[in-house]
Amino acid sequence: MSGYLLSLWSSFLSTIDDVMPIIGILVGFQVLVLRKTIPHLPQVLLGFLLVLLGLAFFLEGLERALFPLGKIMAEQLTAPDFLGLTGDETSMSEHWQAFVWVYLFAFAIGFSTTVAEPSLIAVAIKANQVSAGAIKPWGLRIAVALGVAVGISLGAFRIVTGTPLHYYIITGYVFVLIQTWFAPRTIIALAYDSGGVTTSTVTVPLVAALGLGLSSNIPGRNPLLDGFGLIAFASLFPMMTVMGYAQLSEWSAKRAAKAAERTDQLS
Amino acid sequence: MKALVLQLFKSLTDSVRDLLPIIGVIAFFQLLVLGQPIPNLLELLWGILLVVLGLTLFVQGLKLGLFPIGETMAWDFAAKGSVVWLLMFAFALGFGTTVAEPALIAVAEEAAEVAAMGGMILDAPDARKDYAEGLRYTVALSVGLAIVVGVLRILRGWPIQYLIISGYIGVVIMTAFAPKEIIGIAYDSGGVTTSTITVPLVTALGVGLASSIEGRNPMIDGFGLIAFASLTPMIFVMGYGILL
């Protein structure tokens, strides 16, 4: 038991270490440049304490429970034994269908870790406030999580087939640009942001383990070169799904308005 | 008091709901696909309890501390009216929060290994350390600049898509010239730079600025800072790879 608490304490200390530069900058500018008192200071300080404690608990819990298990699973799912393949290169890239569990795992782990991602929760809360409730936090988070899920499974497919990363990313960019043209203006900035916020505390370690497992088990792939790129996929696809989510809600709102109009005319 | 307890309870159940998918995915793949028992159940339960508590505390702290401080400072800077100080603050926030980011430190070390393997630098501990450190400062610098450009955009009301499109073109051009080994790391570095504390702070700053300046719409102009922060590192890391 004391081992558990000790490890929690050291996790708390390292969180403080990580947050110190941010607090230093905030305090420095507040005291030296702005020179104004912060309203509800005790409440804000309490908030900071809660954030520190929360992050420490969160990270400690992930390290204790989910990361070890998730990483072992990523290794096992990508092992040639499990896939039922012999280890020579041609059989691997021709049998990309044999990796169906890997793609499913990539999809599921991408979706589920994104739903639990604290920075995405923060952005969703803010977007809900700013849009006066028009953007539902849960809807936004599901849209982003679907984007990450598709991104990671496509990224896994890319590692298996060994195609160059930049072809996928550049095609994705073109798609994002075309979609920007048609998406409602109010969603564009938020959609672009959601690419960057999705991949942090929970997603990155698990996804990195998956990339490493895949690229070290497939002959001809180098973990140092081919293991990268999954995060890039995970930051690209949420832009499309979030714009898509906005387009869908706009479309269904219009349809509802039209339907209401029609019933008005009838009555 | 009763309202507070109720709110805390709701927040707890929200956290449980947020974690259920991960637990479900791990249980499904471990038990059914891999056909293995869950090792160390006690440890797992303790970890899940910590994660649920942690998420609950974090979300509460976000609303009490991080959001208010970000918005208050945005309003105060707008009231002060000094663009230079605001941009310095933006740079400091971007640079300072990135340079110490643990995920970035890890990526920089891996990148140094790749560079040593690819023969771009000497395969010696010192050379690798220098390379990793240089990369870390490069990314931090690029995030600092990204927040500066993003804040300027909010002040001036520039449409975000033109800036992002220019950034994409920059990425594509750099990809054509960058050493093959660095491309994957460069693309990934965009995603890993923004930490769990930076995101809420920067978002609150952007929304606060857009709300405090007349003629800006917080929805259209307030978001977008994170987008810049995940774009510039790609360009700068490839630039670093070309120069070294």
Short mmCIF file of C-alpha atoms in Angstrom, two decimals, chain B residues 3-227:
data_model
loop_
_atom_site.label_atom_id
_atom_site.label_comp_id
_atom_site.label_asym_id
_atom_site.label_seq_id
_atom_site.Cartn_x
_atom_site.Cartn_y
_atom_site.Cartn_z
CA ALA B 3 -25.60 21.45 -4.96
CA LEU B 4 -21.84 21.09 -4.72
CA VAL B 5 -22.05 17.42 -3.76
CA LEU B 6 -24.53 16.80 -6.56
CA GLN B 7 -22.28 18.51 -9.07
CA LEU B 8 -19.28 16.53 -7.91
CA PHE B 9 -21.27 13.31 -8.20
CA LYS B 10 -22.35 14.19 -11.74
CA SER B 11 -18.75 14.99 -12.61
CA LEU B 12 -17.67 11.61 -11.24
CA THR B 13 -20.23 9.72 -13.27
CA ASP B 14 -19.15 11.69 -16.34
CA SER B 15 -15.58 10.56 -15.79
CA VAL B 16 -16.69 6.96 -15.43
CA ARG B 17 -18.61 7.26 -18.70
CA ASP B 18 -15.54 8.76 -20.41
CA LEU B 19 -13.41 5.81 -19.36
CA LEU B 20 -15.85 3.01 -20.09
CA PRO B 21 -14.84 2.77 -23.77
CA ILE B 22 -11.15 2.17 -22.95
CA ILE B 23 -12.00 -0.42 -20.33
CA GLY B 24 -14.37 -2.11 -22.77
CA VAL B 25 -11.80 -2.16 -25.59
CA ILE B 26 -9.07 -3.58 -23.39
CA ALA B 27 -11.36 -6.21 -21.87
CA PHE B 28 -12.68 -7.24 -25.31
CA PHE B 29 -9.30 -7.63 -26.95
CA GLN B 30 -7.61 -9.18 -23.94
CA LEU B 31 -10.32 -11.72 -23.08
CA LEU B 32 -11.92 -12.50 -26.41
CA VAL B 33 -9.41 -11.80 -29.14
CA LEU B 34 -6.16 -12.68 -27.43
CA GLY B 35 -7.88 -15.11 -25.06
CA GLN B 36 -5.83 -14.19 -22.05
CA PRO B 37 -6.80 -13.41 -18.46
CA ILE B 38 -6.42 -9.89 -17.08
CA PRO B 39 -3.17 -9.84 -15.10
CA ASN B 40 -2.96 -8.02 -11.79
CA LEU B 41 -6.61 -7.20 -11.34
CA LEU B 42 -6.06 -5.30 -8.07
CA GLU B 43 -3.48 -3.04 -9.64
CA LEU B 44 -5.80 -2.45 -12.58
CA LEU B 45 -8.71 -1.47 -10.35
CA TRP B 46 -6.52 0.90 -8.33
CA GLY B 47 -5.29 2.47 -11.58
CA ILE B 48 -8.82 2.92 -12.91
CA LEU B 49 -9.91 4.50 -9.63
CA LEU B 50 -7.03 6.97 -9.87
CA VAL B 51 -7.83 7.81 -13.49
CA VAL B 52 -11.50 8.46 -12.68
CA LEU B 53 -10.64 10.65 -9.68
CA GLY B 54 -7.95 12.44 -11.64
CA LEU B 55 -10.21 13.26 -14.57
CA THR B 56 -12.91 14.55 -12.20
CA LEU B 57 -10.50 16.80 -10.31
CA PHE B 58 -8.95 18.04 -13.56
CA VAL B 59 -12.29 19.08 -15.06
CA GLN B 60 -13.26 20.89 -11.85
CA GLY B 61 -9.89 22.64 -11.72
CA LEU B 62 -10.25 23.60 -15.36
CA LYS B 63 -13.48 25.48 -14.68
CA LEU B 64 -12.24 27.06 -11.45
CA GLY B 65 -8.67 27.90 -12.40
CA LEU B 66 -7.36 27.47 -15.94
CA PHE B 67 -10.28 28.93 -17.91
CA PRO B 68 -10.77 31.99 -15.67
CA ILE B 69 -7.06 32.85 -15.58
CA GLY B 70 -6.72 32.55 -19.36
CA GLU B 71 -9.71 34.75 -20.01
CA THR B 72 -8.89 37.30 -17.31
CA MET B 73 -5.40 37.78 -18.70
CA ALA B 74 -6.80 38.12 -22.22
CA TRP B 75 -9.18 40.87 -21.08
CA ASP B 76 -6.43 42.61 -19.10
CA PHE B 77 -4.07 42.59 -22.07
CA ALA B 78 -6.84 43.95 -24.30
CA ALA B 79 -7.55 46.69 -21.75
CA LYS B 80 -3.85 47.52 -21.47
CA GLY B 81 -3.79 47.97 -25.22
CA SER B 82 -0.13 47.07 -25.70
CA VAL B 83 0.22 44.70 -28.64
CA VAL B 84 3.94 44.22 -28.00
CA TRP B 85 3.44 42.91 -24.47
CA LEU B 86 0.62 40.70 -25.61
CA LEU B 87 2.76 39.17 -28.35
CA MET B 88 5.63 38.68 -25.90
CA PHE B 89 3.24 36.91 -23.58
CA ALA B 90 2.01 34.76 -26.48
CA PHE B 91 5.56 33.81 -27.40
CA ALA B 92 6.54 33.04 -23.80
CA LEU B 93 3.47 30.87 -23.34
CA GLY B 94 4.14 28.90 -26.51
CA PHE B 95 7.89 28.54 -26.02
CA GLY B 96 7.83 27.99 -22.26
CA THR B 97 5.15 25.36 -22.20
CA THR B 98 6.67 23.41 -25.09
CA VAL B 99 10.35 23.35 -24.21
CA ALA B 100 9.74 21.32 -21.04
CA GLU B 101 7.03 19.09 -22.49
CA PRO B 102 7.91 15.45 -21.63
CA ALA B 103 6.39 14.06 -24.84
CA LEU B 104 8.58 16.38 -26.90
CA ILE B 105 11.72 15.40 -24.97
CA ALA B 106 10.98 11.76 -25.76
CA VAL B 107 10.38 12.46 -29.46
CA ALA B 108 13.57 14.54 -29.72
CA GLU B 109 15.63 11.68 -28.31
CA GLU B 110 14.13 9.22 -30.79
CA ALA B 111 14.76 11.68 -33.60
CA ALA B 112 18.42 11.92 -32.61
CA GLU B 113 18.65 8.14 -32.84
CA VAL B 114 17.14 8.19 -36.32
CA ALA B 115 19.54 10.92 -37.40
CA ALA B 116 22.52 9.00 -36.08
CA MET B 117 21.37 5.87 -37.85
CA GLY B 118 20.81 7.73 -41.11
CA GLY B 119 24.34 9.15 -40.92
CA MET B 120 23.16 12.76 -40.60
CA ILE B 121 25.12 13.17 -37.38
CA LEU B 122 27.92 11.23 -35.70
CA ASP B 123 26.68 8.22 -33.80
CA ALA B 124 28.09 9.38 -30.47
CA PRO B 125 26.21 10.24 -27.25
CA ASP B 126 27.35 13.88 -27.35
CA ALA B 127 26.31 14.44 -30.93
CA ARG B 128 22.94 12.83 -30.26
CA LYS B 129 22.37 14.94 -27.17
CA ASP B 130 23.18 18.14 -29.05
CA TYR B 131 20.90 17.15 -31.89
CA ALA B 132 18.01 16.32 -29.54
CA GLU B 133 18.42 19.56 -27.64
CA GLY B 134 18.60 21.61 -30.82
CA LEU B 135 15.46 19.95 -32.08
CA ARG B 136 13.65 20.61 -28.81
CA TYR B 137 14.45 24.33 -28.94
CA THR B 138 13.50 24.43 -32.62
CA VAL B 139 10.06 23.01 -31.88
CA ALA B 140 9.59 25.29 -28.86
CA LEU B 141 10.56 28.29 -30.98
CA SER B 142 8.11 27.26 -33.67
CA VAL B 143 5.27 26.89 -31.17
CA GLY B 144 6.12 30.30 -29.68
CA LEU B 145 5.96 31.86 -33.16
CA ALA B 146 2.75 29.94 -33.90
CA ILE B 147 0.97 31.45 -30.90
CA VAL B 148 2.28 34.92 -31.86
CA VAL B 149 0.90 34.55 -35.41
CA GLY B 150 -2.32 33.11 -34.03
CA VAL B 151 -2.81 36.03 -31.62
CA LEU B 152 -2.02 38.54 -34.38
CA ARG B 153 -4.65 36.83 -36.50
CA ILE B 154 -7.23 37.26 -33.74
CA LEU B 155 -6.32 40.94 -33.35
CA ARG B 156 -6.56 41.63 -37.08
CA GLY B 157 -9.43 39.25 -37.81
CA TRP B 158 -7.66 37.41 -40.64
CA PRO B 159 -9.58 34.34 -41.85
CA ILE B 160 -7.83 31.26 -40.51
CA GLN B 161 -8.07 29.13 -43.63
CA TYR B 162 -5.67 31.25 -45.72
CA LEU B 163 -2.98 31.06 -43.05
CA ILE B 164 -3.45 27.33 -42.59
CA ILE B 165 -3.40 26.73 -46.35
CA SER B 166 -0.12 28.65 -46.60
CA GLY B 167 1.18 26.48 -43.77
CA TYR B 168 0.15 23.31 -45.62
CA ILE B 169 1.92 24.52 -48.73
CA GLY B 170 4.97 25.12 -46.55
CA VAL B 171 4.75 21.56 -45.23
CA VAL B 172 4.49 20.12 -48.75
CA ILE B 173 7.46 22.14 -50.02
CA MET B 174 9.60 21.18 -47.04
CA THR B 175 8.64 17.52 -47.49
CA ALA B 176 10.10 17.60 -50.98
CA PHE B 177 13.49 18.73 -49.67
CA ALA B 178 13.70 17.16 -46.21
CA PRO B 179 15.79 14.03 -45.60
CA LYS B 180 13.52 11.00 -45.80
CA GLU B 181 14.34 9.93 -42.25
CA ILE B 182 13.02 13.09 -40.64
CA ILE B 183 9.59 13.28 -42.33
CA GLY B 184 7.73 10.90 -40.00
CA ILE B 185 9.09 12.57 -36.90
CA ALA B 186 8.35 16.02 -38.26
CA TYR B 187 4.74 15.13 -39.03
CA ASP B 188 4.28 13.60 -35.59
CA SER B 189 5.91 16.50 -33.76
CA GLY B 190 2.94 18.68 -34.71
CA GLY B 191 0.63 16.50 -32.66
CA VAL B 192 2.69 15.94 -29.55
CA THR B 193 3.60 19.49 -28.65
CA THR B 194 0.38 20.66 -27.11
CA SER B 195 0.02 19.46 -23.55
CA THR B 196 -2.99 18.99 -21.35
CA ILE B 197 -2.42 22.26 -19.50
CA THR B 198 -1.41 24.34 -22.51
CA VAL B 199 -4.55 23.51 -24.50
CA PRO B 200 -7.15 24.88 -22.02
CA LEU B 201 -5.01 27.94 -21.24
CA VAL B 202 -4.36 28.83 -24.87
CA THR B 203 -7.98 28.17 -25.83
CA ALA B 204 -9.24 30.43 -23.02
CA LEU B 205 -6.72 33.10 -24.09
CA GLY B 206 -7.91 33.02 -27.69
CA VAL B 207 -11.60 33.04 -26.83
CA GLY B 208 -11.03 35.78 -24.23
CA LEU B 209 -9.18 37.96 -26.75
CA ALA B 210 -11.81 37.48 -29.42
CA SER B 211 -14.57 38.36 -26.96
CA SER B 212 -12.81 41.47 -25.67
CA ILE B 213 -12.12 42.98 -29.09
CA GLU B 214 -15.04 44.59 -30.83
CA GLY B 215 -16.01 43.07 -34.16
CA ARG B 216 -14.47 39.66 -33.41
CA ASN B 217 -16.61 36.57 -33.10
CA PRO B 218 -15.23 34.24 -30.40
CA MET B 219 -16.40 31.22 -32.35
CA ILE B 220 -14.82 32.22 -35.67
CA ASP B 221 -11.80 34.11 -34.35
CA GLY B 222 -11.26 32.72 -30.86
CA PHE B 223 -10.31 29.18 -31.76
CA GLY B 224 -7.41 28.30 -34.00
CA LEU B 225 -4.36 28.94 -31.80
CA ILE B 226 -3.78 25.21 -31.29
CA ALA B 227 -4.06 24.65 -35.04
#
